Coordinates of C-alpha atoms and ligand atoms in Angstrom, one line a residue:
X1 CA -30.8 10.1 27.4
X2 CA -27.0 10.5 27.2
X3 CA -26.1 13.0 24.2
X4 CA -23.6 12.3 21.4
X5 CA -21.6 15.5 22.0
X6 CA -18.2 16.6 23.8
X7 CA -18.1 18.9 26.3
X8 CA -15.0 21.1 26.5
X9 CA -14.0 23.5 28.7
X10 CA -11.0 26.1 27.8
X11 CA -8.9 26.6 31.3
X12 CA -7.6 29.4 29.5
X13 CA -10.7 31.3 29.1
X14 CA -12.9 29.8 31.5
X15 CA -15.8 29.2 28.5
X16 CA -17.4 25.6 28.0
X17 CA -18.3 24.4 24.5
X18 CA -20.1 21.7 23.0
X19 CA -19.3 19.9 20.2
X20 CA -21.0 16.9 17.7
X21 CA -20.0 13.4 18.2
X22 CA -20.4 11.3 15.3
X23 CA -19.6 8.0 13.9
X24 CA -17.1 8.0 17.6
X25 CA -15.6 11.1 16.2
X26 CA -15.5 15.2 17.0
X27 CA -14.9 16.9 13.8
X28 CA -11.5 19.0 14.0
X29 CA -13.1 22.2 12.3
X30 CA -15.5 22.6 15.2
X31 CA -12.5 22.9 17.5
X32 CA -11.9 26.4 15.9
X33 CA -14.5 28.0 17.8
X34 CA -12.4 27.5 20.9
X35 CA -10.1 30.9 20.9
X36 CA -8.4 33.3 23.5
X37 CA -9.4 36.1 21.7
X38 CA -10.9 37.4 18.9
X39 CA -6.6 37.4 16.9
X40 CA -6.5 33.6 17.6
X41 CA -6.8 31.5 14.8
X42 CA -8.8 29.0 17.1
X43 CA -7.8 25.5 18.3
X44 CA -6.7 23.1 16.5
X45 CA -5.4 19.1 17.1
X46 CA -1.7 18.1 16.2
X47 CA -1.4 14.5 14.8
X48 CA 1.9 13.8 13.2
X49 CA 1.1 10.9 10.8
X50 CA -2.4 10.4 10.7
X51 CA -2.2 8.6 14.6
X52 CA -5.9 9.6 15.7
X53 CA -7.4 11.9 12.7
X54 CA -9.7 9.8 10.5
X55 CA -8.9 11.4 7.0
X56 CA -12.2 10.1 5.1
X57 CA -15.6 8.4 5.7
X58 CA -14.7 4.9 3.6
X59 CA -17.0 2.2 2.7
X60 CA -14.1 -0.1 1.1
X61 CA -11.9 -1.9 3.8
X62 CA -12.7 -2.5 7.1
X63 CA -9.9 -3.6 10.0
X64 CA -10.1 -4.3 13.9
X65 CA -6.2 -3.8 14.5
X66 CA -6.8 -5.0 18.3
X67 CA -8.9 -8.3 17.0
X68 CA -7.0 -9.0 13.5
X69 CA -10.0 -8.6 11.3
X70 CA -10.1 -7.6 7.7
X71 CA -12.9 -7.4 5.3
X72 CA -13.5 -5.8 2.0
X73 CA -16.8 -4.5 1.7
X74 CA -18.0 -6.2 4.9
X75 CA -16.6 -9.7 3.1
X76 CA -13.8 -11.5 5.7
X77 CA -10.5 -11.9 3.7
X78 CA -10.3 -15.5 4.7
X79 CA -13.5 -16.1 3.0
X80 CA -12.3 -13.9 -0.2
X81 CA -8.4 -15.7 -0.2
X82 CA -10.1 -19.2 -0.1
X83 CA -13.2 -19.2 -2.5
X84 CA -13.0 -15.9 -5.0
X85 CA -10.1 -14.7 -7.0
X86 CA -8.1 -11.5 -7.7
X87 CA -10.5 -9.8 -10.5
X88 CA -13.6 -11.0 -8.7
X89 CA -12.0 -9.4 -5.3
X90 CA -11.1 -6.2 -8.0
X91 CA -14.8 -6.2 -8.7
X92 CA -15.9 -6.1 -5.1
X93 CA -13.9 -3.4 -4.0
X94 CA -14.4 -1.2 -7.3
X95 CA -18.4 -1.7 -7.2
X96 CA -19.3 -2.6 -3.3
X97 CA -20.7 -5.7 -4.4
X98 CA -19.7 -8.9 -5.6
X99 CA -20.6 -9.8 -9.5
X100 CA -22.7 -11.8 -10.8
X101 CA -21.7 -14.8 -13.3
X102 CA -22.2 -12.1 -16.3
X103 CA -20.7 -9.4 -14.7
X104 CA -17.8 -11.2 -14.2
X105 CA -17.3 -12.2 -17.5
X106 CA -17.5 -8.7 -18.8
X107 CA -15.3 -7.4 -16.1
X108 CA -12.5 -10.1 -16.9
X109 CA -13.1 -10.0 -20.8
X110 CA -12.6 -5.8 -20.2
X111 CA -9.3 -6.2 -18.2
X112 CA -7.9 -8.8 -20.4
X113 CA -8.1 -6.3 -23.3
X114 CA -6.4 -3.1 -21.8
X115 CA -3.2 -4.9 -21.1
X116 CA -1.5 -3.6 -24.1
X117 CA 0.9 -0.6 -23.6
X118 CA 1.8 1.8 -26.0
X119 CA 4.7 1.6 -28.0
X120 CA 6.3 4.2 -27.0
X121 CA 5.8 3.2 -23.6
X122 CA 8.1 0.7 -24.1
X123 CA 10.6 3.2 -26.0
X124 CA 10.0 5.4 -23.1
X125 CA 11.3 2.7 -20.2
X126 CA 14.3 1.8 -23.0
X127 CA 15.6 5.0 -21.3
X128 CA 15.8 3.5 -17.8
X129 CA 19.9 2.5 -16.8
X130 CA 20.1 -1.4 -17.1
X131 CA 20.4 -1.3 -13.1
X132 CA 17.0 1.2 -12.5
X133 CA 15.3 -0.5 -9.4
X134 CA 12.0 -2.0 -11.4
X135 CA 9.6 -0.1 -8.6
X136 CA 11.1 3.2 -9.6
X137 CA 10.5 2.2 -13.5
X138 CA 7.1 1.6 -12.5
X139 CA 6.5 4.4 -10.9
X140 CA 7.5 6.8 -13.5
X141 CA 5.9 5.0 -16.4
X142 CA 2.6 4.5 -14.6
X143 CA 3.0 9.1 -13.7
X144 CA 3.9 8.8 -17.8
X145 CA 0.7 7.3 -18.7
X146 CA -1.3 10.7 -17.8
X147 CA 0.4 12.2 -20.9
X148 CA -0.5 9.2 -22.9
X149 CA -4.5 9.5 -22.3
X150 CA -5.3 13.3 -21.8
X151 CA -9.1 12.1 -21.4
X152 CA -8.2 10.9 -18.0
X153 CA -8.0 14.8 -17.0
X154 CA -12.2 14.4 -16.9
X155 CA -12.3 13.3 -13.1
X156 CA -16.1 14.5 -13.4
X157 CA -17.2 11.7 -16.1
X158 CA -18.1 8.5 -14.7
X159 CA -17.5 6.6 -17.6
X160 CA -14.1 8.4 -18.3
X161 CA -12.9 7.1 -14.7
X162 CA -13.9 3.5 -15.6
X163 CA -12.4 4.2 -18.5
X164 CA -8.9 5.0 -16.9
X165 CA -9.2 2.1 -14.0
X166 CA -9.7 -0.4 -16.0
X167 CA -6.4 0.7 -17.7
X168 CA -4.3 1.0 -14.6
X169 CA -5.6 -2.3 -13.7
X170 CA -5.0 -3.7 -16.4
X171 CA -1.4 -2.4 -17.7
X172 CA 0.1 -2.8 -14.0
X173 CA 1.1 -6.2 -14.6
X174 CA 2.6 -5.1 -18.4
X175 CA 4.4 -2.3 -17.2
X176 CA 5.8 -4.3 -14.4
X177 CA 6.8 -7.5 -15.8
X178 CA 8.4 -4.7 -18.6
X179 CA 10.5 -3.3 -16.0
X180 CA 11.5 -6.5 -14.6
X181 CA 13.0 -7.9 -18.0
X182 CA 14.4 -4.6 -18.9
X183 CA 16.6 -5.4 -15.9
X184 CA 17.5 -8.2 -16.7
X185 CA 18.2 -7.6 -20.8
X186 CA 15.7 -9.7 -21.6
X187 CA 13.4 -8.9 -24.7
X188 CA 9.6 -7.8 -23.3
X189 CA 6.7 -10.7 -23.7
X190 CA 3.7 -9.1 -25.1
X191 CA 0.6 -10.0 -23.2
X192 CA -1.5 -12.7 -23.9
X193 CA -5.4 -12.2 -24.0
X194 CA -5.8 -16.4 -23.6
X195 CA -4.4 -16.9 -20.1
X196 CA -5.8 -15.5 -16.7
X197 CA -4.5 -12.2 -15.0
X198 CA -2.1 -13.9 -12.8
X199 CA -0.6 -16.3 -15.7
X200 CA -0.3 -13.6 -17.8
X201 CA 1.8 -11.8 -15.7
X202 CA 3.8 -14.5 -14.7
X203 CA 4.6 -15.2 -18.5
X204 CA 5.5 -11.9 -19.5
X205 CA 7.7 -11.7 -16.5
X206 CA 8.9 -15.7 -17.3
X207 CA 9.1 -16.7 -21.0
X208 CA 12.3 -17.4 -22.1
X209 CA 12.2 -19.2 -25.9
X210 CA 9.8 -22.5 -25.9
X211 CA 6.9 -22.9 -24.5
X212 CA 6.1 -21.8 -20.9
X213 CA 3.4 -23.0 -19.1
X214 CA 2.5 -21.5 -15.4
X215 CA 1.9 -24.1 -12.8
X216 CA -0.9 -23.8 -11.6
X217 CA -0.5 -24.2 -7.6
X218 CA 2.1 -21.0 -8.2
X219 CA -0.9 -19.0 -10.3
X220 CA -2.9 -20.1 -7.5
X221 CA -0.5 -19.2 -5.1
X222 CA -0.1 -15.8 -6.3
X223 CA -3.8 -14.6 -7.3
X224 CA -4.1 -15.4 -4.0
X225 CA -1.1 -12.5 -2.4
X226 CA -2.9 -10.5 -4.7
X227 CA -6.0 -10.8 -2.9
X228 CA -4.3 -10.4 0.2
X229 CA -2.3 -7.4 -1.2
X230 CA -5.6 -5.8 -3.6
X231 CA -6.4 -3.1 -0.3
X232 CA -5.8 -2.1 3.1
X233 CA -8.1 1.1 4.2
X234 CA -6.3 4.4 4.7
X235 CA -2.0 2.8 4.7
X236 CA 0.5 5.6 3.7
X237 CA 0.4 4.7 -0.3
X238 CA -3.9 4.9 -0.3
X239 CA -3.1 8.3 1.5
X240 CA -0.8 9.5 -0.9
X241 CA -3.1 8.2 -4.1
X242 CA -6.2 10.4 -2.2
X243 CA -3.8 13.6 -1.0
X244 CA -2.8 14.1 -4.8
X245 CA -5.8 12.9 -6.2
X246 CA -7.4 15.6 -4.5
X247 CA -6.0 18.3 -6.4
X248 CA -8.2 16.7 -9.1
X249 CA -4.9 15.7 -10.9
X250 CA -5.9 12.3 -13.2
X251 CA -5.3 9.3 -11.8
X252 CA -2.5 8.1 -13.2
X253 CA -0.2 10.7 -11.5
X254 CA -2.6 9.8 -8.4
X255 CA -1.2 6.5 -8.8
X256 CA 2.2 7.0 -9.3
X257 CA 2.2 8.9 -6.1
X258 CA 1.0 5.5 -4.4
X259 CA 3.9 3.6 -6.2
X260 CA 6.5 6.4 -4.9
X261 CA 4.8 5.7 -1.1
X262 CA 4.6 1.9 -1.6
X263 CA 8.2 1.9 -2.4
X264 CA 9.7 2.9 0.9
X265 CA 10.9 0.3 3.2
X266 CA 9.0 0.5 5.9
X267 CA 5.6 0.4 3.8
X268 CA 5.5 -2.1 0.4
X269 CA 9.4 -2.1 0.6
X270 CA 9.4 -4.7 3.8
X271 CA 9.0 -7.8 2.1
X272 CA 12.5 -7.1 0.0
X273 CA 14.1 -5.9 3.8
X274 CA 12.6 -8.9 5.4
X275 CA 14.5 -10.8 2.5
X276 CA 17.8 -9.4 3.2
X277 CA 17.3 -9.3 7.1
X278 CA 17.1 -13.0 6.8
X279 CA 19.9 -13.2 4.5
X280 CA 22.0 -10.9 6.9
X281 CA 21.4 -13.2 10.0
X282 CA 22.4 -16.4 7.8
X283 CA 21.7 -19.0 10.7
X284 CA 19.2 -20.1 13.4
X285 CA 22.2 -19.6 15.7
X286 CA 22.6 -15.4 15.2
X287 CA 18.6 -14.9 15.8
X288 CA 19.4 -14.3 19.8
X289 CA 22.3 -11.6 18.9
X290 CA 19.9 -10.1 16.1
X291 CA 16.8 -10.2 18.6
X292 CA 19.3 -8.4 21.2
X293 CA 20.5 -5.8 18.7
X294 CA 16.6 -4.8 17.8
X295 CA 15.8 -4.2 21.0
X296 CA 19.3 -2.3 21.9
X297 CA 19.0 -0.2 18.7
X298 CA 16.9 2.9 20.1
X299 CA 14.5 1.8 16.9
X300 CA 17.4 2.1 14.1
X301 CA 17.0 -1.9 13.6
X302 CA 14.0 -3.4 13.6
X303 CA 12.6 -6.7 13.1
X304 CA 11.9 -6.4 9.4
X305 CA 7.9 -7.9 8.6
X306 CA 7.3 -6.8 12.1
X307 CA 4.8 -4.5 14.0
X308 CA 1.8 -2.4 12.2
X309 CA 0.2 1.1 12.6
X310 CA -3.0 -0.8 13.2
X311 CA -2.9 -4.6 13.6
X312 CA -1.8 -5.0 17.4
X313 CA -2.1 -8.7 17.2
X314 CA -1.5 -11.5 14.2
X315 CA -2.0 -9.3 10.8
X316 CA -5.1 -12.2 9.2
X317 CA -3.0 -11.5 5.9
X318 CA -0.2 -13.6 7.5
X319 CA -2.1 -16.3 8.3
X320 CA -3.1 -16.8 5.0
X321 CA -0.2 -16.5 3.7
X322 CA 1.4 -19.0 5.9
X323 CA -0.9 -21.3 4.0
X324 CA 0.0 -20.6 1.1
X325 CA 3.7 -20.7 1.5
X326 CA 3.5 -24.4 2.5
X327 CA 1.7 -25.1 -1.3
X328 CA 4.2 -23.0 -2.7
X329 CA 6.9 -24.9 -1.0
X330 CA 5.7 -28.5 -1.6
X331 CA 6.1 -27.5 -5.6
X332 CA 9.1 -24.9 -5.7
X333 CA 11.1 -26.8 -2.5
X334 CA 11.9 -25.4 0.6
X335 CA 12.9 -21.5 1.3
X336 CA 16.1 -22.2 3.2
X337 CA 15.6 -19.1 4.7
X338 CA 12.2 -20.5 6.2
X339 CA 13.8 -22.1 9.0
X340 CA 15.2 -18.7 10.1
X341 CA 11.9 -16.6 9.7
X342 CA 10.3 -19.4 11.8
X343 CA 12.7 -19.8 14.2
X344 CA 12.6 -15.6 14.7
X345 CA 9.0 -15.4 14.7
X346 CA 9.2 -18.3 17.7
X347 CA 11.5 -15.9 19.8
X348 CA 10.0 -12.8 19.3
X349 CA 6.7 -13.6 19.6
X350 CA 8.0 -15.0 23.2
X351 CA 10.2 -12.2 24.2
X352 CA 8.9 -9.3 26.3
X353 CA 10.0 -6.6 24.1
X354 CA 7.8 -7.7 21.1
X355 CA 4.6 -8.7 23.5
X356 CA 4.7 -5.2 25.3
X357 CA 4.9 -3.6 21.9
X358 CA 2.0 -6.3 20.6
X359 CA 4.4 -6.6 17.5
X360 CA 3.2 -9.7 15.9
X361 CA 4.1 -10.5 11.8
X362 CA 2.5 -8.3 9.3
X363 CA 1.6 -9.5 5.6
X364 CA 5.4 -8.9 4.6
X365 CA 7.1 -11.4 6.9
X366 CA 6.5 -14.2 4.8
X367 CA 5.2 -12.7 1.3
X368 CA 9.0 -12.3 0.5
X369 CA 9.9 -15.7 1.2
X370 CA 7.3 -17.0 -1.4
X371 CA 8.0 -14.6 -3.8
X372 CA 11.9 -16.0 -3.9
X373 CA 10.6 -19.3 -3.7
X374 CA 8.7 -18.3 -7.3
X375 CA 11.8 -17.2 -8.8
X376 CA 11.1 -13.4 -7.8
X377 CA 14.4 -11.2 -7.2
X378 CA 14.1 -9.3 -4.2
X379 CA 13.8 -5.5 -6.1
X380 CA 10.8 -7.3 -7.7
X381 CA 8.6 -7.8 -4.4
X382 CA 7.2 -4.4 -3.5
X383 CA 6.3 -4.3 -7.4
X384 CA 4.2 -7.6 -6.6
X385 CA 2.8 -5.7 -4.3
X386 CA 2.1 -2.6 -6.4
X387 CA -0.1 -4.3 -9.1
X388 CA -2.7 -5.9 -7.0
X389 CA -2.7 -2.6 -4.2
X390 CA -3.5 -0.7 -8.0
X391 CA -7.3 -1.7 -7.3
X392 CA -7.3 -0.4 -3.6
X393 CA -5.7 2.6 -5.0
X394 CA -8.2 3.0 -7.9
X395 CA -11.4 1.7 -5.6
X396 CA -10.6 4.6 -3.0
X397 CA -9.8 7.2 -5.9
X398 CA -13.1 6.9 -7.1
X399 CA -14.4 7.2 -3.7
X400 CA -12.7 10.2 -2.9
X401 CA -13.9 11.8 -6.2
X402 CA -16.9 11.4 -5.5
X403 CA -17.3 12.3 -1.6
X404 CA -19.2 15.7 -1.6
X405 CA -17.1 15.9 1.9
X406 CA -14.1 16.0 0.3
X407 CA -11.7 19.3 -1.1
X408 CA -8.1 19.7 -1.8
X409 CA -5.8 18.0 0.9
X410 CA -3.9 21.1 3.0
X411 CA -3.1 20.2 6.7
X412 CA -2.0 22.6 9.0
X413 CA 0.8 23.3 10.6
X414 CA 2.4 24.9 13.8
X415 CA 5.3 27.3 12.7
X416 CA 8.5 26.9 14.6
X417 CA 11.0 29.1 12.8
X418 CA 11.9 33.0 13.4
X419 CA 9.6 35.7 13.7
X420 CA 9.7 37.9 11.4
X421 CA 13.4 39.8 10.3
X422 CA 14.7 42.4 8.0
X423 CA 16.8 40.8 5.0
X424 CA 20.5 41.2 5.4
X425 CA 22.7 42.1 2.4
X426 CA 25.2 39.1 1.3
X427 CA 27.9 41.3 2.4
X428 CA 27.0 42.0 5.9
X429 CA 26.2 38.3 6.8
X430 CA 28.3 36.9 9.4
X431 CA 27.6 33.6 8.5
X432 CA 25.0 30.7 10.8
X433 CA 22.5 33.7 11.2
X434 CA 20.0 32.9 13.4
Ligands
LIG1 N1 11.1 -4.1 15.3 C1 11.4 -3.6 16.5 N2 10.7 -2.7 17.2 C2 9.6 -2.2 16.6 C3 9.2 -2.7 15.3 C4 9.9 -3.7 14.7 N3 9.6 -4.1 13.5 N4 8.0 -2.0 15.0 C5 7.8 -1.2 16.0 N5 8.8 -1.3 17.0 C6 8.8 -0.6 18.3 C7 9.1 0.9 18.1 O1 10.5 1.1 18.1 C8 8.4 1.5 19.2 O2 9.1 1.2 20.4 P1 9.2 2.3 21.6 O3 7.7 2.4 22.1 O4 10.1 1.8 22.6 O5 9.6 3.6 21.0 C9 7.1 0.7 19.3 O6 7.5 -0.6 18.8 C10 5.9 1.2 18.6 O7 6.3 1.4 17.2 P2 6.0 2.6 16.3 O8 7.2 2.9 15.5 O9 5.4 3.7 17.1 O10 4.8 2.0 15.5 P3 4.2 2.6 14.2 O11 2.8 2.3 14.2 O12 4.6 4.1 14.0 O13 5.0 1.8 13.0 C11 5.6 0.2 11.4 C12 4.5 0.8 12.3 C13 6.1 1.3 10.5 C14 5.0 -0.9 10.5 C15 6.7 -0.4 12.3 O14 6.1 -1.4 13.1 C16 7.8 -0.9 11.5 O15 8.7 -0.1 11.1 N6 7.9 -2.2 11.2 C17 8.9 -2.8 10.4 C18 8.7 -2.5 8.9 C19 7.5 -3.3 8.3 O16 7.5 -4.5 8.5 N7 6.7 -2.6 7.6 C20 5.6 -3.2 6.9 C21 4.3 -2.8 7.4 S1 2.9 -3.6 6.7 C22 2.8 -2.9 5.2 O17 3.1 -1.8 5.0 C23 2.2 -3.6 4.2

């Protein structure tokens, strides 16, 4: 009978060690045992970025990168984007299971009725510049909320942590659609507790005088993204939203930490850079100089909406979404820009540099082009990201909270800089000490 343990032997020492396999993996800790003597620390693994350490034992998301599989809570995504919708998928992935007709009802009802801000959350975003990006005025407001509801500081109280997701959940969309018209100078559109998550979002973000009624292939269109968008396992943001967490910090400040992550352009930021990549290249006829550029460029310019940590064939969000832009498109009109993101995805996918890598589209390729479609600027797209992502954040939150397994994030490091010196007094420094 083969046995679920590692066998390692130190060439340094000569000594052979055994170590637990489970669940495919050796637990890092045990490596300590491994020492030259009795002043070493003991062994430990390097992994800049996360590449091989699994961080957390997680029940939410599940992904086959190599087979293009995504399910939340066992539940394929294709299955979810086609027949559920974005609170029932919140439900899901906050409670493991799917709700009944009643617990739906209640969940919705609960959401729809925590979508009010403060006032003096809106006096507070009044400070912003006219030309704040609207992902950075999310970002702070959501870290703000923590010192509007002190109760969220009980991370031990169940009900207290319901308490607090159900308000991130449910003043995402408010604080966003806030930021959006505070960029534009336009007056905020309270929320309205008639119309579903989606439409309500889309009005606050949309009413201008008269009456304004959401299409409903474009509410469709986007409770859908948000489905796509609601989790994705252990991405940079969810990381950052369980490394601060972790400190026991409440969960808005968790939260805001996965805003400040999602924000960066080569996580939630892609769509917008996918946007203006297009917009650079301009024509079908520049994609060959653009394609030869990427792959001359040492990795400076990539292929925006390309490539993922894990997916190493077609990302299954993109497939969806492919869908869906063609809905979107037969109501809004054509993205000009379509052509071009075709067209690009057609070379690259053929081109040896791309197939070698297995860089295929990821969910941002084509997210941006419906977004514009809707009427979305570009600054707004990682923030149409950030709302639905909230329940990923919030779902692995509470799982992290309460993992018995789990303590206060701290990695380790290996020290490169000088051994220890004597300090030199300002005057004697020669200056570039080394
Ligand atoms: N265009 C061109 N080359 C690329 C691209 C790309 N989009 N992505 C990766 N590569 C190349 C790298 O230069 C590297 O080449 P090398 O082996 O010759 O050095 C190789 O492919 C492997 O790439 P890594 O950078 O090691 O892959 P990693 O897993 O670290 O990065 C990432 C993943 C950040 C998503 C990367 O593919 C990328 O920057 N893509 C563009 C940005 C993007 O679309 N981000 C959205 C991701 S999805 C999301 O966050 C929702």
């Amino acid at each position: 009978m083969p046995k679920d343990t590692l066998t390692i032997t130190d060439n340094r020492t000569g000594k052979t060690y055994e170590v637990p396999i489970e669940n495919g993996c050796i637990r890092t800790p045990d490596l300590r045992q491994i020492k030259t003597g009795s002043d070493d620390f003991g062994l430990m693994g390097y992994d800049p970025a996360f590449l091989n350490t699994a961080n957390c034992k997680s029940a939410i998301t599940f992904i086959d990168g190599d087979k293009g599989i995504l399910e939340y809570r066992g539940y394929p995504i294709e299955q979810l984007a086609e027949k559920s919708n974005f609170l029932e998928v919140a439900y899901l992935l906050l409670k493991g299971e799917l709700p009944t007709e009643k617990e739906l009802e209640v969940f919705t009802n609960l959401v729809t009725h925590h979508t009010y801000v403060h006032e003096n959350v809106k006096s507070f975003m009044d400070g912003f510049r006219y030309d704040a990006h609207p992902m950075s005025m999310l970002g702070s407001t959501v870290a703000a909320l923590s010192g509007f509801y002190p109760d969220a500081k009980n991370i031990r109280d169940e009900r207290s942590r319901e308490i607090q997701i159900t308000r991130l959940i449910a003043k995402m969309p408010t604080i966003a659609a806030f930021s959006y018209r505070h960029t534009m100078g336009l007056p905020y559109v309270y929320p309205s507790n008639e119309l579903s998550y989606v439409a309500n979002f889309l009005t606050m973000m949309k009413h201008i005088g008269g009456a304004y009624k959401v299409h409903p292939v474009l509410e469709k269109a986007l409770d859908v993204l948000f489905i796509l968008h609601a989790d994705h396992e252990q991405n940079c943001s969810t990381t950052s939203v369980r490394t601060v967490g972790s400190s026991q910090v409440d969960p808005y400040s968790a939260v805001a930490a996965g805003v400040g992550a999602l924000y960066g352009p080569l996580h939630g930021g892609a769509n917008e850079a996918v946007l203006r990549m297009l917009r650079d290249i301009g024509h079908v006829s520049k994609i060959p100089e653009f394609i030869k550029q990427v792959k001359g460029g040492e990795g400076e310019k990539k292929l925006m909406g390309f490539g993922h940590r894990v997916y190493k064939s077609y990302d299954p969000r993109a497939k969806v979404i492919k869908r869906v832009a063609d809905e979107v498109f037969e109501v809004t009109g054509k993205n000009p820009l379509l052509d071009i993101a075709l067209e690009l995805e057609r070379i690259a996918l053929e081109d040896e540099y791309f197939v070698k890598r297995k860089l295929y589209p990821n969910v941002d390729f084509y997210s941006g082009l419906i977004y514009e479609a809707m009427g979305f600027q570009a600054e707004m797209f990682p923030v149409l990201f950030a709302i639905p992502r909230t329940v990923g954040w919030c779902a692995q939150w509470e799982e992290m909270v309460t993992d018995n397994e789990q303590k206060i994030a701290r990695p380790r490091q290996i020290y490169t800089g000088a051994t220890r010196r004597d300090y030199v007094a300002r005057e004697k420094r020669t200056g570039g000490q080394k």
